[in-house]
Structure formats: structure tokens, C-alpha cells
Amino acid sequence: MAIRYPNGKKYTAPTPDESKKTMKEKNISYSNRGKSLEDYIDETNVYYLHRNIAVIHKKPVPVQIVKVEYPSRSAAVIREAYFRTPSTTDYNGVFNGAYIDFDAKETENKTSFPLKNVHAHQVKHMEGIANQQGISFLIVRFTSLDRYFIVPCVMLLAAWKRMLDGGRKSIPLSDFEEQAIEIHLGLTPRLDYLKAITTLLP
Amino acid sequence: MAIRYPNGKKYTAPTPDESKKTMKEKNISYSNRGKSLEDYIDETNVYYLHRNIAVIHKKPVPVQIVKVEYPSRSAAVIREAYFRTPSTTDYNGVFNGAYIDFDAKETENKTSFPLKNVHAHQVKHMEGIANQQGISFLIVRFTSLDRYFIVPCVMLLAAWKRMLDGGRKSIPLSDFEEQAIEIHLGLTPRLDYLKAITTLLP
């Protein structure tokens, strides 16, 4: 299925100039302005990988390729392709024998997390992971509050079921404070989510 | 890094006509002509998923997106993108608590498997998986012989090290017969690789 744009946002490819600027800013001020949750997770996964703590990667953006050109003496160019809806979560990997699988979600909402941020097929996927004794969760960022939570699969499934049964279409912040695991930004790693999920491990 | 084409092959998008033809042929004759190893693995993974045996997916082809157009009232169109070298293996997932990670390789060679089919970064990735107690392997098809083998990570690492030490740049078929796990095509599932790797599980 083709979609208009991934994650409801227009795709913006980083230009060389922008990348350089970001690197420079980071070196000088350690500023986090404009950094997305995905940036923090990517940085954290690189840290985990280099320290041999875990091997966790983001999956590539799924695209449906329609037309490819092969100019002589240069790289193949994709000339027509469409974004597809991912059928799984964005991140997975292995941590000390445990299968880790999660997705990153951001909301501007200050009082609750709207469940429309989660797709039905992702919930089904996470349920399948749980049935295989994998560790599955969401990392949710309340952007306006700059607060980060790990939502264990079982908490998400309960909220999802409640919605399907006609209940509320969001998870209130108070539920996060009671049932989710709050994590705080650090320097290295930026977002130590693996430390936070030890209670979820077998 | 942009590459000329993924897996050394030109990309061919399936046309609706071709898909229909394949479906028809399959229904009538159960013919396997033209089916690739990836086809068999995909079919097997769907079988595993629907029977709740395991959750294992192929990762999307990684592409570097450069230019996207947003025609009004229709889906976003990627107008310029390039194939990137994958930094990991193509398949991963979870099976009864175990992290599963592998790549599929085909060779026309009848007497040995050339190690040029494997990339250095894939070997490094598989080594990292093994260090995290994940189950990592290759599924190799000798296409001309129609024989299929599971190459455990430890066997690949030994052959890779031998090559780096100046030894042979391929794994002879006799090594496969002695050290790998041979699997045979079936009907459902087509290629029951999980059954074959039970000896590799913790």
C-alpha cells in the first residue's frame, strides 16, 4: 500500500551542509534543539553496538520500487518509488540473548498519548513478539514535556483492547506515570532504554 | 554508500501480469521453475507467522532517498534514490525466545561457495550477534545442484578467518557436507530452516 508520506511527515533528505552544521553545533553546545526521538535512539544504538552491549538497528524505510535507471559508469538510480506502510516496528535486535523489538512515538499532546499514533498491524506484530517470548515495547516521547517513557507491550495491549471495547482512544499521562517506565536523557548513552527494561527481561 | 545494484543483480519490479502468471503456474503444477531462495524463505516465514511458530521478517531494501515529489491528491513519489549497501543481514526475528538472524545466499558454483558472496560487514554483524547469544547463520543454495545448507555462524567465521590468513577464498562443498546442516524443500513449509537449526539453539 502506498502512503502519502512516512510517519505523517514530509521526507527531508539531509543535505551535506545541514549535516555539517549539526555536527558543529553538537560539538560546541551539546544543544538538543531539533533533535528527534529517533536521533536519540540511533545515537544510543551506536553506543550499544560499539560497546558490545547490544546489536539493535533501525530497519530501512520500506519503499515500493517501480522504475530504476542504469546510467552507464554510474550507480543505478531509482526514478519512481513509493513509501509503503511498515508491517512491523522500526527497531529490533538482540541484547544478551533477549530479542528486543520496539517502535518510537512522539506526541505534542501534554496530557495523553493518542492511540492513533499506533497502527493496528504494529499492535498485532507486538502481540506476536510477546507470544514468542520476545521483549516488545514502545518508547514514547511527550515532546512538549520533554518526558520519555517505555510502554511495555502488556500495557499497550490493555489500552488497545479498551479502545476496541469502546473506551478512550488515548492513554492518559497518569497511566504512564503509574504503569510505564520513565527514562531520562543522559550524555552517553543518550537514552539508556536497555537499562530501563531490565524488569521486562526473562 | 551508493551501489550499482543490490546483490549484484539488476532490480526487476514484478509486473501485475508476471505475478498473476506465477500464481497460476503454482496452482496448476506446483512448479518451482524460476523461484529464488528468497521466495522460498518468504513463503516459509509467512507459514511460521500464520501458525504462530515464529515472527521473522525480511528487512526492506535500504535506499538513500534524495528527491521526493508531493503531487496534490496523490501519494508522494520518490524521484531520485540510490541503493545502499546493507549493514546487516536481510532476515531477523524471534523464535521461542531465541533471536534469529540470517542471510540468504545463492551460488551457481557446483563445487564450492565463493566467500565473495559475503560482505565483511555482514560477517562482523554475525559475530556481534553471536556475542549477544543470538542465533546467526547463512542459508546457502547451490542452485545448480538444488541443494540447501544452513551454515552456522561459527563455520562461516572459521572460513572467513582462514581466508584472511591467506587461505582459500571459498568453502568447498565437502565442508558443507561435513559441517553444515542440509535442508530439503518441502511443501508446507517450503524450507523448514527452523526445524533444522534446533541444534544451534541454547
Short mmCIF file of C-alpha atoms in Angstrom, two decimals, chain A residues 2-6 9-14 48 52-55 57 59-68 70-84 87-88 92-100 125 128-129 131-134, chain B residues 2-6 9-14 48 52-55 57 59-68 70-84 87-88 92-100 125 128-129 131-134:
data_model
loop_
_atom_site.label_atom_id
_atom_site.label_comp_id
_atom_site.label_asym_id
_atom_site.label_seq_id
_atom_site.Cartn_x
_atom_site.Cartn_y
_atom_site.Cartn_z
CA ALA A 2 1.40 3.37 -0.99
CA ILE A 3 1.14 6.14 1.59
CA ARG A 4 1.44 9.86 1.27
CA TYR A 5 4.50 10.21 3.47
CA PRO A 6 6.11 8.14 6.20
CA LYS A 9 5.72 13.85 7.83
CA LYS A 10 7.22 15.04 4.60
CA TYR A 11 10.53 13.38 3.89
CA THR A 12 13.50 15.70 4.07
CA ALA A 13 16.82 14.33 2.98
CA PRO A 14 19.75 15.75 4.92
CA TYR A 48 25.40 -0.08 22.43
CA ASN A 52 29.26 -4.64 22.60
CA ILE A 53 26.22 -4.10 24.82
CA ALA A 54 23.62 -4.99 22.21
CA VAL A 55 23.08 -5.21 18.45
CA HIS A 57 19.26 -1.49 14.33
CA LYS A 59 15.01 -1.02 9.76
CA PRO A 60 15.21 0.77 6.42
CA VAL A 61 12.16 2.75 5.30
CA PRO A 62 10.12 0.34 3.17
CA VAL A 63 9.65 1.56 -0.39
CA GLN A 64 7.95 0.04 -3.39
CA ILE A 65 10.39 0.45 -6.27
CA VAL A 66 8.76 0.88 -9.66
CA LYS A 67 11.39 2.25 -12.02
CA VAL A 68 15.18 2.04 -11.95
CA TYR A 70 21.10 2.20 -15.07
CA PRO A 71 23.21 5.03 -16.45
CA SER A 72 26.48 3.69 -17.78
CA ARG A 73 29.50 4.09 -15.50
CA SER A 74 27.46 5.28 -12.55
CA ALA A 75 25.21 3.98 -9.82
CA ALA A 76 21.69 2.72 -10.51
CA VAL A 77 19.13 5.46 -9.93
CA ILE A 78 15.66 4.77 -8.60
CA ARG A 79 13.39 7.08 -10.60
CA GLU A 80 9.98 6.06 -9.31
CA ALA A 81 9.18 4.57 -5.93
CA TYR A 82 6.55 4.92 -3.23
CA PHE A 83 6.57 4.79 0.55
CA ARG A 84 4.89 1.69 1.94
CA SER A 87 4.22 -4.05 8.64
CA THR A 88 6.33 -4.23 11.77
CA ASN A 92 14.82 -4.74 16.56
CA GLY A 93 17.85 -6.68 17.64
CA VAL A 94 19.42 -8.76 20.38
CA PHE A 95 20.54 -7.92 23.91
CA ASN A 96 22.22 -10.60 25.96
CA GLY A 97 20.13 -13.39 24.45
CA ALA A 98 16.85 -11.47 24.51
CA TYR A 99 15.01 -10.47 21.35
CA ILE A 100 14.27 -6.72 21.52
CA HIS A 125 3.11 -7.61 15.48
CA GLY A 128 3.15 -11.96 18.13
CA ILE A 129 6.54 -10.99 19.58
CA ASN A 131 3.89 -14.84 22.24
CA GLN A 132 7.41 -15.80 21.14
CA GLN A 133 8.91 -14.57 24.44
CA GLY A 134 10.42 -11.53 22.78
CA ALA B 2 25.61 4.06 -3.21
CA ILE B 3 25.99 0.80 -5.08
CA ARG B 4 25.28 -0.13 -8.65
CA TYR B 5 22.61 -2.68 -7.87
CA PRO B 6 21.64 -4.76 -4.86
CA LYS B 9 21.67 -8.06 -9.81
CA LYS B 10 19.57 -5.57 -11.68
CA TYR B 11 16.38 -4.75 -9.84
CA THR B 12 13.27 -6.01 -11.58
CA ALA B 13 9.95 -4.95 -10.15
CA PRO B 14 7.27 -7.58 -10.56
CA TYR B 48 5.71 -19.54 10.52
CA ASN B 52 2.44 -18.70 15.46
CA ILE B 53 5.69 -20.64 15.14
CA ALA B 54 7.96 -17.62 14.81
CA VAL B 55 7.96 -13.95 13.83
CA HIS B 57 10.70 -10.81 8.52
CA LYS B 59 14.18 -6.19 6.10
CA PRO B 60 13.32 -3.63 3.43
CA VAL B 61 15.95 -2.88 0.78
CA PRO B 62 17.91 0.10 2.11
CA VAL B 63 17.74 3.12 -0.17
CA GLN B 64 19.13 6.62 0.11
CA ILE B 65 16.27 8.94 -0.77
CA VAL B 66 17.33 12.19 -2.43
CA LYS B 67 14.26 13.69 -4.06
CA VAL B 68 10.57 13.30 -3.28
CA TYR B 70 4.28 15.55 -3.49
CA PRO B 71 1.68 15.73 -6.26
CA SER B 72 -1.58 17.05 -4.91
CA ARG B 73 -4.25 14.45 -4.16
CA SER B 74 -1.94 11.53 -4.71
CA ALA B 75 0.80 9.59 -2.97
CA ALA B 76 4.30 11.03 -2.52
CA VAL B 77 6.61 9.88 -5.32
CA ILE B 78 10.29 9.22 -4.78
CA ARG B 79 12.01 10.62 -7.89
CA GLU B 80 15.63 10.09 -7.03
CA ALA B 81 17.07 7.45 -4.74
CA TYR B 82 20.03 5.07 -4.64
CA PHE B 83 20.57 1.55 -3.37
CA ARG B 84 22.73 1.41 -0.28
CA SER B 87 24.94 -3.05 7.02
CA THR B 88 23.34 -6.16 8.44
CA ASN B 92 15.76 -11.44 11.59
CA GLY B 93 13.15 -12.16 14.20
CA VAL B 94 12.23 -14.26 17.20
CA PHE B 95 11.55 -17.96 17.62
CA ASN B 96 10.50 -19.24 21.01
CA GLY B 97 12.64 -16.72 22.88
CA ALA B 98 15.66 -17.02 20.60
CA TYR B 99 16.89 -14.16 18.45
CA ILE B 100 17.24 -15.42 14.85
CA HIS B 125 27.40 -8.24 12.24
CA GLY B 128 28.23 -9.38 17.14
CA ILE B 129 25.01 -11.40 17.15
CA ASN B 131 28.43 -12.42 21.17
CA GLN B 132 24.91 -11.46 22.27
CA GLN B 133 23.80 -15.12 22.32
CA GLY B 134 21.75 -14.67 19.18
#
